[in-house]
Amino acid sequence: LFDCPNSQICFEIVSRAAPVNKYLSKIKPAVRKSPRWTSVLASLAVGGSLCAVPFKQVENLSHDSLVRRAASLVTDSSSTFLSQATLALTDALTEYAKAVHTLIALQRQYLASLGKLSPAEEDTVWQVIISQRAEVVHRQDEQKRFELTWVTAIRLCEAAAEAAYISGAENASITVRTNIQLAQSQVEEAQKISVDAEKKLAETKVMEVERMTQHAATLEGSNDEEETPEAYLRED
C-alpha cells in the first residue's frame, strides 16, 4: 500500500495487525457499513499509518552544547578535588595545633618542676619533650604538604569556573566559585587555631629561657655558698 522506510517496523505492524484483520473478517457486512463502524475503521487506519512512520529523536549535539557539558564536568571534578584537599588541610592544621598544645603543656610542666626532679626523672621528661617536638615537626611538614595541594586545587577551580563562564555554563561557574569561598573560609578558621598555638609556643619558649637562666643562677649561687667555708679554712 505504501513504501515503508523501515522494513522491520513495517513487519512488526503487519504482524500485530493480523489478529485484528481476522476479527474484522468475521463482522457482518451490514455492521461494517454503519456510520459508527466507519469511524472506528478510519481511526484504526490513521493510527496504523502513524505507527508505520518511524520517529527519530534529534538530540542537541552542537559544539556549544558539548563544550558546556564538558565545562560542567570539569567544574564538578575540580570541586570534588577541592573538597578533599580542604578536608585534608583542615585536619592537618587541627592535628598540628594539638601537637603544639601538647608540647606546650609538657614544657610548662617541666619548668614548674625545675629543681625538684632527680637526674633520672629529668632525663625521662626531656626524652618525652624531644619526642613531642619531633611530632610537631612531622605535623608541620604534613600541613605544608597539604597546603600546597589545596592551593593547587583552588587554582584549578578558578580556571574551571572561568572556562565554564566563557562556554556559557553560568550556573556551573557560580557553583564552583561558591565552593571556593566556602573552602577558603574553612581553611582560614583552621589556620587561626594553628597560629594561636604557635604564638603560645613562642611565649613558652621565652618563659623557658627565663626560668632556665634563673635556675642556673640559683645553682651557681648555692655552689658559691658551699665553697666559702673552705676558703676561710684555707686562710686559717
PDB file of C-alpha atoms in Angstrom:
ATOM      1  CA  LEU A   1       0.000   0.000   0.000  1.00  0.00           C
ATOM      2  CA  PHE A   2       2.873   2.386   0.791  1.00  0.00           C
ATOM      3  CA  ASP A   3       6.650   2.335   0.873  1.00  0.00           C
ATOM      4  CA  CYS A   4       7.944   1.722   4.368  1.00  0.00           C
ATOM      5  CA  PRO A   5      11.328   3.336   5.173  1.00  0.00           C
ATOM      6  CA  ASN A   6      11.962   0.731   7.856  1.00  0.00           C
ATOM      7  CA  SER A   7      11.157  -2.856   6.888  1.00  0.00           C
ATOM      8  CA  GLN A   8      11.464  -4.105  10.475  1.00  0.00           C
ATOM      9  CA  ILE A   9       8.852  -1.624  11.749  1.00  0.00           C
ATOM     10  CA  CYS A  10       6.504  -2.460   8.891  1.00  0.00           C
ATOM     11  CA  PHE A  11       6.863  -6.166   9.563  1.00  0.00           C
ATOM     12  CA  GLU A  12       6.016  -5.664  13.240  1.00  0.00           C
ATOM     13  CA  ILE A  13       2.958  -3.555  12.335  1.00  0.00           C
ATOM     14  CA  VAL A  14       1.658  -6.141   9.884  1.00  0.00           C
ATOM     15  CA  SER A  15       2.268  -8.953  12.362  1.00  0.00           C
ATOM     16  CA  ARG A  16       0.417  -7.143  15.139  1.00  0.00           C
ATOM     17  CA  ALA A  17      -2.443  -6.217  12.774  1.00  0.00           C
ATOM     18  CA  ALA A  18      -3.065  -9.826  11.675  1.00  0.00           C
ATOM     19  CA  PRO A  19      -5.322 -10.748  14.641  1.00  0.00           C
ATOM     20  CA  VAL A  20      -7.296  -7.524  14.112  1.00  0.00           C
ATOM     21  CA  ASN A  21      -7.869  -8.303  10.434  1.00  0.00           C
ATOM     22  CA  LYS A  22      -9.038 -11.806  11.326  1.00  0.00           C
ATOM     23  CA  TYR A  23     -11.534 -10.317  13.779  1.00  0.00           C
ATOM     24  CA  LEU A  24     -12.802  -7.784  11.224  1.00  0.00           C
ATOM     25  CA  SER A  25     -13.435 -10.523   8.648  1.00  0.00           C
ATOM     26  CA  LYS A  26     -15.978 -12.129  10.974  1.00  0.00           C
ATOM     27  CA  ILE A  27     -18.096  -8.973  11.270  1.00  0.00           C
ATOM     28  CA  LYS A  28     -21.259  -8.886   9.194  1.00  0.00           C
ATOM     29  CA  PRO A  29     -21.274  -6.643   6.096  1.00  0.00           C
ATOM     30  CA  ALA A  30     -24.291  -4.742   7.415  1.00  0.00           C
ATOM     31  CA  VAL A  31     -22.412  -3.767  10.564  1.00  0.00           C
ATOM     32  CA  ARG A  32     -19.359  -2.721   8.612  1.00  0.00           C
ATOM     33  CA  LYS A  33     -21.443  -0.238   6.582  1.00  0.00           C
ATOM     34  CA  SER A  34     -22.803   1.552   9.666  1.00  0.00           C
ATOM     35  CA  PRO A  35     -21.549   5.157  10.253  1.00  0.00           C
ATOM     36  CA  ARG A  36     -20.190   4.320  13.710  1.00  0.00           C
ATOM     37  CA  TRP A  37     -18.211   1.382  12.418  1.00  0.00           C
ATOM     38  CA  THR A  38     -16.857   3.504   9.573  1.00  0.00           C
ATOM     39  CA  SER A  39     -15.431   5.969  12.148  1.00  0.00           C
ATOM     40  CA  VAL A  40     -13.766   3.122  14.016  1.00  0.00           C
ATOM     41  CA  LEU A  41     -12.130   1.840  10.853  1.00  0.00           C
ATOM     42  CA  ALA A  42     -10.935   5.339   9.989  1.00  0.00           C
ATOM     43  CA  SER A  43      -9.336   5.711  13.419  1.00  0.00           C
ATOM     44  CA  LEU A  44      -7.585   2.378  13.060  1.00  0.00           C
ATOM     45  CA  ALA A  45      -6.306   3.347   9.639  1.00  0.00           C
ATOM     46  CA  VAL A  46      -4.912   6.671  10.877  1.00  0.00           C
ATOM     47  CA  GLY A  47      -3.345   5.014  13.931  1.00  0.00           C
ATOM     48  CA  GLY A  48      -1.745   2.354  11.799  1.00  0.00           C
ATOM     49  CA  SER A  49      -0.346   4.957   9.455  1.00  0.00           C
ATOM     50  CA  LEU A  50       1.150   6.916  12.364  1.00  0.00           C
ATOM     51  CA  CYS A  51       2.681   3.784  13.828  1.00  0.00           C
ATOM     52  CA  ALA A  52       4.203   2.948  10.486  1.00  0.00           C
ATOM     53  CA  VAL A  53       6.131   6.231  10.358  1.00  0.00           C
ATOM     54  CA  PRO A  54       9.426   5.922  12.316  1.00  0.00           C
ATOM     55  CA  PHE A  55      10.008   8.940  14.602  1.00  0.00           C
ATOM     56  CA  LYS A  56      13.636   9.940  15.155  1.00  0.00           C
ATOM     57  CA  GLN A  57      14.569  11.882  18.305  1.00  0.00           C
ATOM     58  CA  VAL A  58      17.045  14.576  17.379  1.00  0.00           C
ATOM     59  CA  GLU A  59      19.481  15.401  20.173  1.00  0.00           C
ATOM     60  CA  ASN A  60      21.231  18.739  20.554  1.00  0.00           C
ATOM     61  CA  LEU A  61      24.801  17.825  19.659  1.00  0.00           C
ATOM     62  CA  SER A  62      26.049  21.248  18.659  1.00  0.00           C
ATOM     63  CA  HIS A  63      29.574  22.284  19.539  1.00  0.00           C
ATOM     64  CA  ASP A  64      28.300  24.858  22.038  1.00  0.00           C
ATOM     65  CA  SER A  65      26.236  22.245  23.852  1.00  0.00           C
ATOM     66  CA  LEU A  66      29.088  19.752  24.003  1.00  0.00           C
ATOM     67  CA  VAL A  67      31.505  22.400  25.282  1.00  0.00           C
ATOM     68  CA  ARG A  68      29.053  23.432  28.021  1.00  0.00           C
ATOM     69  CA  ARG A  69      28.639  19.816  29.101  1.00  0.00           C
ATOM     70  CA  ALA A  70      32.394  19.313  29.215  1.00  0.00           C
ATOM     71  CA  ALA A  71      32.844  22.517  31.214  1.00  0.00           C
ATOM     72  CA  SER A  72      30.234  21.362  33.725  1.00  0.00           C
ATOM     73  CA  LEU A  73      32.056  18.049  34.145  1.00  0.00           C
ATOM     74  CA  VAL A  74      35.321  19.901  34.751  1.00  0.00           C
ATOM     75  CA  THR A  75      33.741  22.084  37.440  1.00  0.00           C
ATOM     76  CA  ASP A  76      32.281  19.004  39.149  1.00  0.00           C
ATOM     77  CA  SER A  77      35.595  17.140  39.219  1.00  0.00           C
ATOM     78  CA  SER A  78      37.592  20.191  40.319  1.00  0.00           C
ATOM     79  CA  SER A  79      35.078  20.862  43.111  1.00  0.00           C
ATOM     80  CA  THR A  80      35.491  17.279  44.313  1.00  0.00           C
ATOM     81  CA  PHE A  81      39.271  17.694  44.302  1.00  0.00           C
ATOM     82  CA  LEU A  82      38.970  20.947  46.249  1.00  0.00           C
ATOM     83  CA  SER A  83      36.636  19.363  48.802  1.00  0.00           C
ATOM     84  CA  GLN A  84      39.069  16.527  49.526  1.00  0.00           C
ATOM     85  CA  ALA A  85      42.072  18.870  49.658  1.00  0.00           C
ATOM     86  CA  THR A  86      40.235  21.208  52.051  1.00  0.00           C
ATOM     87  CA  LEU A  87      39.324  18.348  54.368  1.00  0.00           C
ATOM     88  CA  ALA A  88      42.905  17.073  54.372  1.00  0.00           C
ATOM     89  CA  LEU A  89      44.352  20.528  55.090  1.00  0.00           C
ATOM     90  CA  THR A  90      41.920  21.409  57.886  1.00  0.00           C
ATOM     91  CA  ASP A  91      42.558  18.050  59.557  1.00  0.00           C
ATOM     92  CA  ALA A  92      46.323  18.559  59.228  1.00  0.00           C
ATOM     93  CA  LEU A  93      46.086  22.047  60.744  1.00  0.00           C
ATOM     94  CA  THR A  94      43.994  20.717  63.626  1.00  0.00           C
ATOM     95  CA  GLU A  95      46.422  17.874  64.354  1.00  0.00           C
ATOM     96  CA  TYR A  96      49.354  20.289  64.184  1.00  0.00           C
ATOM     97  CA  ALA A  97      47.679  22.601  66.701  1.00  0.00           C
ATOM     98  CA  LYS A  98      47.013  19.646  69.016  1.00  0.00           C
ATOM     99  CA  ALA A  99      50.653  18.565  68.836  1.00  0.00           C
ATOM    100  CA  VAL A 100      51.827  22.109  69.632  1.00  0.00           C
ATOM    101  CA  HIS A 101      49.498  22.397  72.637  1.00  0.00           C
ATOM    102  CA  THR A 102      50.757  19.042  73.936  1.00  0.00           C
ATOM    103  CA  LEU A 103      54.354  20.280  73.654  1.00  0.00           C
ATOM    104  CA  ILE A 104      53.440  23.488  75.484  1.00  0.00           C
ATOM    105  CA  ALA A 105      51.894  21.508  78.336  1.00  0.00           C
ATOM    106  CA  LEU A 106      54.983  19.278  78.648  1.00  0.00           C
ATOM    107  CA  GLN A 107      57.396  22.214  78.675  1.00  0.00           C
ATOM    108  CA  ARG A 108      55.401  24.141  81.257  1.00  0.00           C
ATOM    109  CA  GLN A 109      55.153  21.057  83.432  1.00  0.00           C
ATOM    110  CA  TYR A 110      58.915  20.663  83.254  1.00  0.00           C
ATOM    111  CA  LEU A 111      59.501  24.323  84.146  1.00  0.00           C
ATOM    112  CA  ALA A 112      57.143  24.033  87.112  1.00  0.00           C
ATOM    113  CA  SER A 113      59.114  21.062  88.462  1.00  0.00           C
ATOM    114  CA  LEU A 114      62.533  22.550  87.719  1.00  0.00           C
ATOM    115  CA  GLY A 115      64.959  21.747  90.541  1.00  0.00           C
ATOM    116  CA  LYS A 116      62.575  19.214  92.080  1.00  0.00           C
ATOM    117  CA  LEU A 117      63.394  16.240  89.864  1.00  0.00           C
ATOM    118  CA  SER A 118      66.170  13.731  90.178  1.00  0.00           C
ATOM    119  CA  PRO A 119      68.606  13.441  87.271  1.00  0.00           C
ATOM    120  CA  ALA A 120      66.877  10.248  86.094  1.00  0.00           C
ATOM    121  CA  GLU A 121      63.421  11.833  86.238  1.00  0.00           C
ATOM    122  CA  GLU A 122      64.648  14.943  84.450  1.00  0.00           C
ATOM    123  CA  ASP A 123      66.169  12.816  81.696  1.00  0.00           C
ATOM    124  CA  THR A 124      62.873  10.947  81.256  1.00  0.00           C
ATOM    125  CA  VAL A 125      60.930  14.202  80.974  1.00  0.00           C
ATOM    126  CA  TRP A 126      63.354  15.527  78.389  1.00  0.00           C
ATOM    127  CA  GLN A 127      63.009  12.366  76.302  1.00  0.00           C
ATOM    128  CA  VAL A 128      59.246  12.889  76.221  1.00  0.00           C
ATOM    129  CA  ILE A 129      59.671  16.557  75.260  1.00  0.00           C
ATOM    130  CA  ILE A 130      62.118  15.691  72.467  1.00  0.00           C
ATOM    131  CA  SER A 131      59.720  13.060  71.121  1.00  0.00           C
ATOM    132  CA  GLN A 132      56.855  15.565  71.142  1.00  0.00           C
ATOM    133  CA  ARG A 133      58.981  18.140  69.340  1.00  0.00           C
ATOM    134  CA  ALA A 134      59.578  15.575  66.594  1.00  0.00           C
ATOM    135  CA  GLU A 135      55.814  15.024  66.402  1.00  0.00           C
ATOM    136  CA  VAL A 136      55.281  18.777  65.993  1.00  0.00           C
ATOM    137  CA  VAL A 137      57.789  18.892  63.131  1.00  0.00           C
ATOM    138  CA  HIS A 138      56.092  15.924  61.456  1.00  0.00           C
ATOM    139  CA  ARG A 139      52.653  17.526  61.731  1.00  0.00           C
ATOM    140  CA  GLN A 140      54.002  20.813  60.418  1.00  0.00           C
ATOM    141  CA  ASP A 141      55.532  19.121  57.362  1.00  0.00           C
ATOM    142  CA  GLU A 142      52.251  17.321  56.715  1.00  0.00           C
ATOM    143  CA  GLN A 143      50.332  20.576  56.982  1.00  0.00           C
ATOM    144  CA  LYS A 144      52.651  22.306  54.497  1.00  0.00           C
ATOM    145  CA  ARG A 145      52.322  19.420  52.046  1.00  0.00           C
ATOM    146  CA  PHE A 146      48.516  19.504  52.110  1.00  0.00           C
ATOM    147  CA  GLU A 147      48.582  23.285  51.884  1.00  0.00           C
ATOM    148  CA  LEU A 148      50.403  23.078  48.542  1.00  0.00           C
ATOM    149  CA  THR A 149      47.792  20.600  47.310  1.00  0.00           C
ATOM    150  CA  TRP A 150      44.989  22.865  48.486  1.00  0.00           C
ATOM    151  CA  VAL A 151      46.434  25.920  46.734  1.00  0.00           C
ATOM    152  CA  THR A 152      46.669  23.883  43.530  1.00  0.00           C
ATOM    153  CA  ALA A 153      43.018  22.838  43.924  1.00  0.00           C
ATOM    154  CA  ILE A 154      41.979  26.473  44.374  1.00  0.00           C
ATOM    155  CA  ARG A 155      43.762  27.485  41.176  1.00  0.00           C
ATOM    156  CA  LEU A 156      42.221  24.573  39.297  1.00  0.00           C
ATOM    157  CA  CYS A 157      38.719  25.541  40.438  1.00  0.00           C
ATOM    158  CA  GLU A 158      39.293  29.157  39.465  1.00  0.00           C
ATOM    159  CA  ALA A 159      40.340  28.067  35.977  1.00  0.00           C
ATOM    160  CA  ALA A 160      37.341  25.718  35.730  1.00  0.00           C
ATOM    161  CA  ALA A 161      34.978  28.490  36.804  1.00  0.00           C
ATOM    162  CA  GLU A 162      36.403  30.820  34.179  1.00  0.00           C
ATOM    163  CA  ALA A 163      36.119  28.146  31.476  1.00  0.00           C
ATOM    164  CA  ALA A 164      32.521  27.382  32.451  1.00  0.00           C
ATOM    165  CA  TYR A 165      31.582  31.063  32.339  1.00  0.00           C
ATOM    166  CA  ILE A 166      33.154  31.580  28.919  1.00  0.00           C
ATOM    167  CA  SER A 167      31.443  28.477  27.500  1.00  0.00           C
ATOM    168  CA  GLY A 168      28.035  29.629  28.707  1.00  0.00           C
ATOM    169  CA  ALA A 169      27.640  27.327  31.724  1.00  0.00           C
ATOM    170  CA  GLU A 170      26.964  30.196  34.135  1.00  0.00           C
ATOM    171  CA  ASN A 171      25.344  28.049  36.829  1.00  0.00           C
ATOM    172  CA  ALA A 172      28.322  25.707  36.974  1.00  0.00           C
ATOM    173  CA  SER A 173      30.655  28.702  37.203  1.00  0.00           C
ATOM    174  CA  ILE A 174      28.686  30.208  40.083  1.00  0.00           C
ATOM    175  CA  THR A 175      28.612  26.874  41.927  1.00  0.00           C
ATOM    176  CA  VAL A 176      32.357  26.308  41.782  1.00  0.00           C
ATOM    177  CA  ARG A 177      33.090  29.898  42.865  1.00  0.00           C
ATOM    178  CA  THR A 178      30.806  29.389  45.853  1.00  0.00           C
ATOM    179  CA  ASN A 179      32.729  26.221  46.693  1.00  0.00           C
ATOM    180  CA  ILE A 180      35.982  28.186  46.542  1.00  0.00           C
ATOM    181  CA  GLN A 181      34.705  30.768  49.032  1.00  0.00           C
ATOM    182  CA  LEU A 182      33.480  28.042  51.384  1.00  0.00           C
ATOM    183  CA  ALA A 183      36.811  26.217  51.251  1.00  0.00           C
ATOM    184  CA  GLN A 184      38.747  29.417  51.933  1.00  0.00           C
ATOM    185  CA  SER A 185      36.623  30.248  54.978  1.00  0.00           C
ATOM    186  CA  GLN A 186      37.087  26.737  56.408  1.00  0.00           C
ATOM    187  CA  VAL A 187      40.855  26.864  55.964  1.00  0.00           C
ATOM    188  CA  GLU A 188      41.066  30.350  57.483  1.00  0.00           C
ATOM    189  CA  GLU A 189      39.328  29.140  60.640  1.00  0.00           C
ATOM    190  CA  ALA A 190      41.712  26.197  60.966  1.00  0.00           C
ATOM    191  CA  GLN A 191      44.734  28.434  60.312  1.00  0.00           C
ATOM    192  CA  LYS A 192      43.691  30.780  63.132  1.00  0.00           C
ATOM    193  CA  ILE A 193      43.807  27.862  65.572  1.00  0.00           C
ATOM    194  CA  SER A 194      47.281  26.780  64.461  1.00  0.00           C
ATOM    195  CA  VAL A 195      48.627  30.354  64.515  1.00  0.00           C
ATOM    196  CA  ASP A 196      47.296  30.830  68.043  1.00  0.00           C
ATOM    197  CA  ALA A 197      49.036  27.621  69.110  1.00  0.00           C
ATOM    198  CA  GLU A 198      52.326  28.819  67.592  1.00  0.00           C
ATOM    199  CA  LYS A 199      52.075  32.120  69.493  1.00  0.00           C
ATOM    200  CA  LYS A 200      51.603  30.272  72.778  1.00  0.00           C
ATOM    201  CA  LEU A 201      54.559  28.025  71.961  1.00  0.00           C
ATOM    202  CA  ALA A 202      56.749  31.082  71.349  1.00  0.00           C
ATOM    203  CA  GLU A 203      55.661  32.528  74.706  1.00  0.00           C
ATOM    204  CA  THR A 204      56.505  29.240  76.397  1.00  0.00           C
ATOM    205  CA  LYS A 205      59.985  29.242  74.846  1.00  0.00           C
ATOM    206  CA  VAL A 206      60.634  32.741  76.208  1.00  0.00           C
ATOM    207  CA  MET A 207      59.431  31.583  79.606  1.00  0.00           C
ATOM    208  CA  GLU A 208      61.700  28.549  79.367  1.00  0.00           C
ATOM    209  CA  VAL A 209      64.775  30.684  78.682  1.00  0.00           C
ATOM    210  CA  GLU A 210      63.988  32.962  81.628  1.00  0.00           C
ATOM    211  CA  ARG A 211      63.369  30.090  84.039  1.00  0.00           C
ATOM    212  CA  MET A 212      66.469  28.197  82.933  1.00  0.00           C
ATOM    213  CA  THR A 213      68.572  31.350  83.395  1.00  0.00           C
ATOM    214  CA  GLN A 214      67.155  31.875  86.888  1.00  0.00           C
ATOM    215  CA  HIS A 215      67.693  28.232  87.758  1.00  0.00           C
ATOM    216  CA  ALA A 216      71.306  28.348  86.564  1.00  0.00           C
ATOM    217  CA  ALA A 217      71.932  31.490  88.630  1.00  0.00           C
ATOM    218  CA  THR A 218      70.413  29.810  91.681  1.00  0.00           C
ATOM    219  CA  LEU A 219      72.636  26.761  91.267  1.00  0.00           C
ATOM    220  CA  GLU A 220      75.714  28.961  90.849  1.00  0.00           C
ATOM    221  CA  GLY A 221      74.858  30.919  93.997  1.00  0.00           C
ATOM    222  CA  SER A 222      74.390  27.763  96.044  1.00  0.00           C
ATOM    223  CA  ASN A 223      77.731  26.419  94.835  1.00  0.00           C
ATOM    224  CA  ASP A 224      79.462  29.645  95.923  1.00  0.00           C
ATOM    225  CA  GLU A 225      77.921  29.361  99.380  1.00  0.00           C
ATOM    226  CA  GLU A 226      79.191  25.800  99.717  1.00  0.00           C
ATOM    227  CA  GLU A 227      82.728  26.777  98.672  1.00  0.00           C
ATOM    228  CA  THR A 228      83.009  29.825 101.002  1.00  0.00           C
ATOM    229  CA  PRO A 229      83.720  27.926 104.257  1.00  0.00           C
ATOM    230  CA  GLU A 230      86.528  26.024 102.552  1.00  0.00           C
ATOM    231  CA  ALA A 231      88.139  29.333 101.594  1.00  0.00           C
ATOM    232  CA  TYR A 232      88.022  30.546 105.185  1.00  0.00           C
ATOM    233  CA  LEU A 233      89.582  27.278 106.348  1.00  0.00           C
ATOM    234  CA  ARG A 234      92.444  27.652 103.898  1.00  0.00           C
ATOM    235  CA  GLU A 235      93.096  31.208 105.157  1.00  0.00           C
ATOM    236  CA  ASP A 236      93.171  29.993 108.754  1.00  0.00           C
TER     237      ASP A 236
END
